[in-house]
């Protein structure tokens, strides 16, 4: 009797453990792959997404002009930083 009861309990416990079906894996649909930026700038990302953002030709022209202006300013600053003898020569500043 005890053996039969033990077998029933073990069988019942094993049945509970195996009776659950595994949940199917939820796979998120992948969106479109990201586009490389036009100029590597935040404004370049806007220019790249002009169609999705529904920008007008005037807006796109203005964004491109702003991007070119900022790139020119950045070029000047970079050249100043990399010119030997300038204040931004890459040498660490002394702490006060």
PDB file of C-alpha atoms in Angstrom:
ATOM      1  CA  UNK A   1       0.000   0.000   0.000  1.00  0.00           C
ATOM      2  CA  UNK A   2       2.718   2.418   0.977  1.00  0.00           C
ATOM      3  CA  UNK A   3       4.594   1.539  -2.183  1.00  0.00           C
ATOM      4  CA  UNK A   4       1.515   2.185  -4.319  1.00  0.00           C
ATOM      5  CA  UNK A   5       0.888   5.509  -2.566  1.00  0.00           C
ATOM      6  CA  UNK A   6       4.512   6.553  -3.073  1.00  0.00           C
ATOM      7  CA  UNK A   7       4.323   5.599  -6.745  1.00  0.00           C
ATOM      8  CA  UNK A   8       1.139   7.643  -7.170  1.00  0.00           C
ATOM      9  CA  UNK A   9       2.667  10.679  -5.471  1.00  0.00           C
ATOM     10  CA  UNK A  10       5.848  10.446  -7.554  1.00  0.00           C
ATOM     11  CA  UNK A  11       3.866   9.953 -10.755  1.00  0.00           C
ATOM     12  CA  UNK A  12       1.609  12.870  -9.903  1.00  0.00           C
ATOM     13  CA  UNK A  13       4.590  15.138  -9.209  1.00  0.00           C
ATOM     14  CA  UNK A  14       6.347  14.086 -12.399  1.00  0.00           C
ATOM     15  CA  UNK A  15       3.169  14.685 -14.343  1.00  0.00           C
ATOM     16  CA  UNK A  16       2.856  18.216 -13.028  1.00  0.00           C
ATOM     17  CA  UNK A  17       6.410  19.015 -13.971  1.00  0.00           C
ATOM     18  CA  UNK A  18       6.023  17.846 -17.551  1.00  0.00           C
ATOM     19  CA  UNK A  19       2.462  18.904 -18.258  1.00  0.00           C
ATOM     20  CA  UNK A  20       3.294  22.533 -19.083  1.00  0.00           C
ATOM     21  CA  UNK A  21       3.953  23.335 -22.694  1.00  0.00           C
ATOM     22  CA  UNK A  22       6.941  25.559 -23.275  1.00  0.00           C
ATOM     23  CA  UNK A  23       6.036  29.131 -24.106  1.00  0.00           C
ATOM     24  CA  UNK A  24       6.918  30.091 -27.648  1.00  0.00           C
ATOM     25  CA  UNK A  25       9.728  32.602 -27.950  1.00  0.00           C
ATOM     26  CA  UNK A  26       8.481  36.081 -28.756  1.00  0.00           C
ATOM     27  CA  UNK A  27      10.492  37.570 -31.582  1.00  0.00           C
ATOM     28  CA  UNK A  28      10.190  41.301 -32.112  1.00  0.00           C
ATOM     29  CA  UNK A  29       9.942  42.223 -35.777  1.00  0.00           C
ATOM     30  CA  UNK A  30      13.085  43.961 -36.889  1.00  0.00           C
ATOM     31  CA  UNK A  31      12.629  47.436 -38.276  1.00  0.00           C
ATOM     32  CA  UNK A  32      14.505  48.715 -41.263  1.00  0.00           C
ATOM     33  CA  UNK A  33      18.276  48.674 -40.841  1.00  0.00           C
ATOM     34  CA  UNK A  34      19.731  52.008 -39.729  1.00  0.00           C
ATOM     35  CA  UNK A  35      21.141  54.198 -42.450  1.00  0.00           C
ATOM     36  CA  UNK A  36      24.679  55.473 -42.204  1.00  0.00           C
ATOM     37  CA  UNK A  37      24.686  59.188 -41.426  1.00  0.00           C
ATOM     38  CA  UNK A  38      25.289  61.569 -44.306  1.00  0.00           C
ATOM     39  CA  UNK A  39      28.049  63.447 -42.528  1.00  0.00           C
ATOM     40  CA  UNK A  40      28.325  61.744 -39.157  1.00  0.00           C
ATOM     41  CA  UNK A  41      26.590  64.654 -37.465  1.00  0.00           C
ATOM     42  CA  UNK A  42      23.243  64.899 -35.693  1.00  0.00           C
ATOM     43  CA  UNK A  43      21.986  67.074 -38.534  1.00  0.00           C
ATOM     44  CA  UNK A  44      23.210  64.428 -40.977  1.00  0.00           C
ATOM     45  CA  UNK A  45      20.818  61.968 -39.337  1.00  0.00           C
ATOM     46  CA  UNK A  46      17.942  64.369 -39.996  1.00  0.00           C
ATOM     47  CA  UNK A  47      19.034  64.747 -43.607  1.00  0.00           C
ATOM     48  CA  UNK A  48      19.158  60.960 -43.975  1.00  0.00           C
ATOM     49  CA  UNK A  49      15.612  60.634 -42.600  1.00  0.00           C
ATOM     50  CA  UNK A  50      14.223  63.537 -44.639  1.00  0.00           C
ATOM     51  CA  UNK A  51      11.686  61.319 -46.427  1.00  0.00           C
ATOM     52  CA  UNK A  52      10.471  59.653 -43.235  1.00  0.00           C
ATOM     53  CA  UNK A  53      10.306  63.004 -41.454  1.00  0.00           C
ATOM     54  CA  UNK A  54       8.452  64.456 -44.449  1.00  0.00           C
ATOM     55  CA  UNK A  55      10.742  67.464 -44.693  1.00  0.00           C
ATOM     56  CA  UNK A  56      10.114  69.960 -47.453  1.00  0.00           C
ATOM     57  CA  UNK A  57      12.828  70.804 -49.976  1.00  0.00           C
ATOM     58  CA  UNK A  58      13.282  74.178 -48.263  1.00  0.00           C
ATOM     59  CA  UNK A  59      13.749  72.541 -44.855  1.00  0.00           C
ATOM     60  CA  UNK A  60      16.200  70.023 -46.309  1.00  0.00           C
ATOM     61  CA  UNK A  61      18.192  72.814 -47.998  1.00  0.00           C
ATOM     62  CA  UNK A  62      18.367  74.770 -44.729  1.00  0.00           C
ATOM     63  CA  UNK A  63      19.492  71.689 -42.783  1.00  0.00           C
ATOM     64  CA  UNK A  64      22.226  70.969 -45.312  1.00  0.00           C
ATOM     65  CA  UNK A  65      23.406  74.601 -45.116  1.00  0.00           C
ATOM     66  CA  UNK A  66      23.514  74.457 -41.310  1.00  0.00           C
ATOM     67  CA  UNK A  67      25.406  71.151 -41.457  1.00  0.00           C
ATOM     68  CA  UNK A  68      27.978  72.581 -43.897  1.00  0.00           C
ATOM     69  CA  UNK A  69      28.405  75.734 -41.781  1.00  0.00           C
ATOM     70  CA  UNK A  70      28.968  73.718 -38.614  1.00  0.00           C
ATOM     71  CA  UNK A  71      31.383  71.393 -40.438  1.00  0.00           C
ATOM     72  CA  UNK A  72      33.408  74.408 -41.614  1.00  0.00           C
ATOM     73  CA  UNK A  73      33.542  75.826 -38.068  1.00  0.00           C
ATOM     74  CA  UNK A  74      34.540  72.429 -36.711  1.00  0.00           C
ATOM     75  CA  UNK A  75      37.287  72.190 -39.314  1.00  0.00           C
ATOM     76  CA  UNK A  76      38.728  75.528 -38.183  1.00  0.00           C
ATOM     77  CA  UNK A  77      38.600  74.476 -34.523  1.00  0.00           C
ATOM     78  CA  UNK A  78      40.200  71.104 -35.306  1.00  0.00           C
ATOM     79  CA  UNK A  79      43.023  72.772 -37.219  1.00  0.00           C
ATOM     80  CA  UNK A  80      43.627  75.139 -34.276  1.00  0.00           C
ATOM     81  CA  UNK A  81      43.746  72.240 -31.849  1.00  0.00           C
ATOM     82  CA  UNK A  82      46.185  70.269 -33.975  1.00  0.00           C
ATOM     83  CA  UNK A  83      48.506  73.169 -34.822  1.00  0.00           C
ATOM     84  CA  UNK A  84      51.727  73.082 -32.764  1.00  0.00           C
ATOM     85  CA  UNK A  85      52.148  76.085 -30.515  1.00  0.00           C
ATOM     86  CA  UNK A  86      48.446  76.906 -30.304  1.00  0.00           C
ATOM     87  CA  UNK A  87      46.596  77.078 -27.015  1.00  0.00           C
ATOM     88  CA  UNK A  88      44.941  73.741 -27.771  1.00  0.00           C
ATOM     89  CA  UNK A  89      48.120  71.848 -28.695  1.00  0.00           C
ATOM     90  CA  UNK A  90      47.041  68.785 -26.794  1.00  0.00           C
ATOM     91  CA  UNK A  91      49.219  69.566 -23.782  1.00  0.00           C
ATOM     92  CA  UNK A  92      47.427  69.117 -20.470  1.00  0.00           C
ATOM     93  CA  UNK A  93      46.624  72.297 -18.615  1.00  0.00           C
ATOM     94  CA  UNK A  94      48.043  72.908 -15.166  1.00  0.00           C
ATOM     95  CA  UNK A  95      45.457  72.725 -12.411  1.00  0.00           C
ATOM     96  CA  UNK A  96      44.986  75.724 -10.202  1.00  0.00           C
TER      97      UNK A  96
END
